[in-house]
C-alpha atoms as one frame of an Amber mdcrd trajectory, in Angstrom:
protein
 120.625  47.358 194.818 121.287  45.005 191.898 124.790  43.535 191.691 126.717
  43.112 188.438 125.935  39.387 188.551 122.282  40.318 188.950 122.449  42.519
 185.843 124.046  39.658 183.906 121.235  37.317 184.958 118.595  39.929 184.076
 120.296  40.374 180.708 120.304  36.634 180.027 116.581  36.494 180.751 115.858
  39.546 178.556 118.018  38.309 175.670 116.436  34.857 175.706 112.888  36.211
 175.971 113.213  38.710 173.107 114.930  36.196 170.796 112.478  33.340 171.317
 109.324  34.658 169.547 109.023  33.187 166.056 110.287  35.635 163.459 112.291
  35.768 160.219 115.696  35.244 161.865 114.383  32.234 163.800 113.199  30.661
 160.547 116.498  31.368 158.761 118.532  29.950 161.653 116.349  26.842 161.865
 116.638  26.209 158.117 120.400  26.531 158.256 120.514  24.038 161.112 118.424
  21.623 159.043 120.284  21.989 155.744 123.794  22.935 156.860 126.112  22.673
 159.818 124.999  23.291 163.386 127.854  25.766 163.773 126.628  27.782 160.793
 123.108  27.982 162.190 124.448  29.200 165.517 126.695  31.816 163.883 123.739
  33.217 161.957 121.845  33.471 165.231 124.869  35.170 166.784 124.533  37.901
 164.153 121.070  38.653 165.498 122.422  38.464 169.066 124.875  41.259 168.230
 121.958  43.421 167.106 120.088  42.593 170.311 123.121  43.542 172.407 123.484
  46.827 170.499 119.895  47.881 171.155 120.055  46.558 174.722 123.039  48.826
 175.343 121.338  51.886 173.890 118.254  51.249 176.013 120.320  50.582 179.153
 122.368  53.755 178.770 119.228  55.842 178.443 120.207  57.506 175.180 117.148
  59.701 174.792 118.526  61.371 171.665 118.862  57.998 169.952 115.311  57.167
 170.991 114.136  60.236 169.078 116.206  59.245 166.018 114.799  55.719 165.988
 111.285  57.081 166.323 111.745  59.542 163.453 113.235  56.927 161.105 111.108
  53.972 162.222 109.160  53.917 158.942 112.321  53.766 156.833 113.824  51.089
 159.070 110.692  48.965 158.836 110.597  49.333 155.041 114.220  48.210 154.753
 113.495  45.264 157.014 110.416  44.327 154.963 112.416  44.460 151.714 115.119
  42.197 153.154 112.495  39.735 154.387 110.864  39.609 150.943 114.233  38.806
 149.339 114.870  36.050 151.873 111.359  34.654 151.322 111.784  34.558 147.531
 115.169  32.825 147.765 113.861  30.249 150.243 110.738  29.521 148.167 112.788
  28.868 145.010 115.326  26.654 146.797 115.285  22.886 146.245 116.712  21.399
 149.436 118.284  17.967 149.541 119.735  16.273 152.590 123.126  14.944 151.555
 125.591  13.257 153.850 127.762  16.330 153.480 126.015  19.441 154.833 125.657
  22.581 152.777 128.477  25.050 153.278 129.050  28.705 152.498 127.006  31.848
 152.895 127.525  32.026 156.656 128.942  35.562 156.668 126.104  36.742 154.457
 123.611  35.000 156.728 125.133  36.604 159.827 125.023  40.030 158.202 121.436
  39.481 157.095 120.408  38.472 160.624 122.183  41.510 162.067 120.551  43.902
 159.589 117.102  42.386 160.159 117.538  42.928 163.894 118.826  46.482 163.533
 115.978  47.432 161.186 113.411  46.320 163.754 112.803  49.239 166.153 110.606
  46.932 168.201 113.739  45.309 169.627 114.860  48.620 171.146 111.431  49.393
 172.571 111.127  45.818 173.784 114.217  46.254 175.925 112.933  49.579 177.226
 109.704  47.896 178.281 111.462  44.984 179.963 113.808  47.313 181.836 110.803
  49.262 183.084 109.019  46.105 184.232 112.149  44.950 186.064 112.656  48.349
 187.674 116.027  48.845 186.011 116.629  52.534 185.473 119.027  54.584 183.374
 122.489  53.006 183.653 124.275  55.872 181.921 126.647  58.006 183.982 125.763
  61.232 182.234 129.420  62.075 181.603 130.039  59.921 178.547 131.495  56.967
 180.452 129.894  53.538 180.298 128.709  52.218 183.654 129.990  48.740 184.573
 126.423  47.650 185.345 125.428  48.529 181.776 128.287  46.392 180.438 127.126
  43.496 182.621 123.550  43.881 181.362 124.626  44.040 177.703 126.853  40.975
 178.117 123.940  39.142 179.713 121.632  40.022 176.820 124.160  38.687 174.311
 124.598  35.473 176.314 120.835  35.041 176.678 120.260  35.534 172.957 123.057
  33.081 172.118 121.506  30.600 174.552 118.260  30.755 172.602 120.042  30.273
 169.281 121.834  27.255 170.733 118.471  25.769 171.738 117.023  26.464 168.283
 120.017  24.865 166.556 119.635  21.779 168.760 115.972  21.563 167.717 117.006
  21.834 164.064 119.586  19.074 164.373 117.068  16.840 166.130 114.533  17.335
 163.354 117.151  16.807 160.632 117.223  13.052 161.243 113.442  12.819 160.978
 112.747  14.519 157.648 113.039  13.639 153.965 113.428  15.769 150.847 109.672
  16.175 150.288 109.167  17.370 153.855 112.110  19.752 153.469 110.434  21.322
 150.436 107.259  21.785 152.467 109.299  23.299 155.313 110.940  25.650 152.805
 107.588  26.836 151.476 106.152  27.274 154.969 109.286  29.169 156.043 109.087
  31.443 153.005 105.378  32.031 153.608 105.964  32.982 157.256 108.793  35.375
 156.399 106.739  36.844 153.559 103.800  37.217 155.951 105.933  39.304 158.315
 107.126  41.479 155.419 103.670  42.015 153.916 102.201  42.579 157.375 104.764
  45.314 157.966 103.927  47.011 154.655 100.170  46.777 155.273 100.639  48.246
 158.737 102.591  51.193 157.326 100.030  51.864 154.596  97.084  51.471 156.978
  98.591  54.043 159.303  99.463  56.318 156.349 103.087  56.224 157.496 104.392
  55.227 154.081 103.713  58.736 152.779 106.036  60.260 155.379 109.149  59.089
 153.527 108.011  60.057 150.021
């Protein structure tokens, strides 16, 4: 039987593992760490961590009805996510970064909200947690009577901590690189970042069209 501490440790591992793969939020967080304050980069990552914890909780509690809802609206969610990524990519591409002694400020709340929305519009996060729970042999932690099981709370808290741990590592990487780049390299980084984010967005749209899923929402 897994103890509450065990669920926390499992959650930390799950949260870290699902946050680490390179994606739009990783790029946004890394850019903020390069161009702004370390705290701001971490807070933006924390927005994504909240989304991870939300989906981790739904998966842990075995909400089968929500699983059906996510599945039925997955196309719409992916389209919204793709649109947001395209906006981010366009803004990043047009930006002209400059490393001043005083870091860039502002836009943190908007960045946090953007990271949260990008996470919530990615159904893969929910299914990723379901898959990891299955691999770890962690079953339905719901009580069936509407109450939240303490083990589920421990698991959700662990996921949030694990995700935040990853964002802390990414911010540290950004701050380390900050002292080794110049304005020309920052422009290149901006264009590469925008291209990667745009690639994810276009890839999502191509996938929907290729599977003829786009027509399901028209």
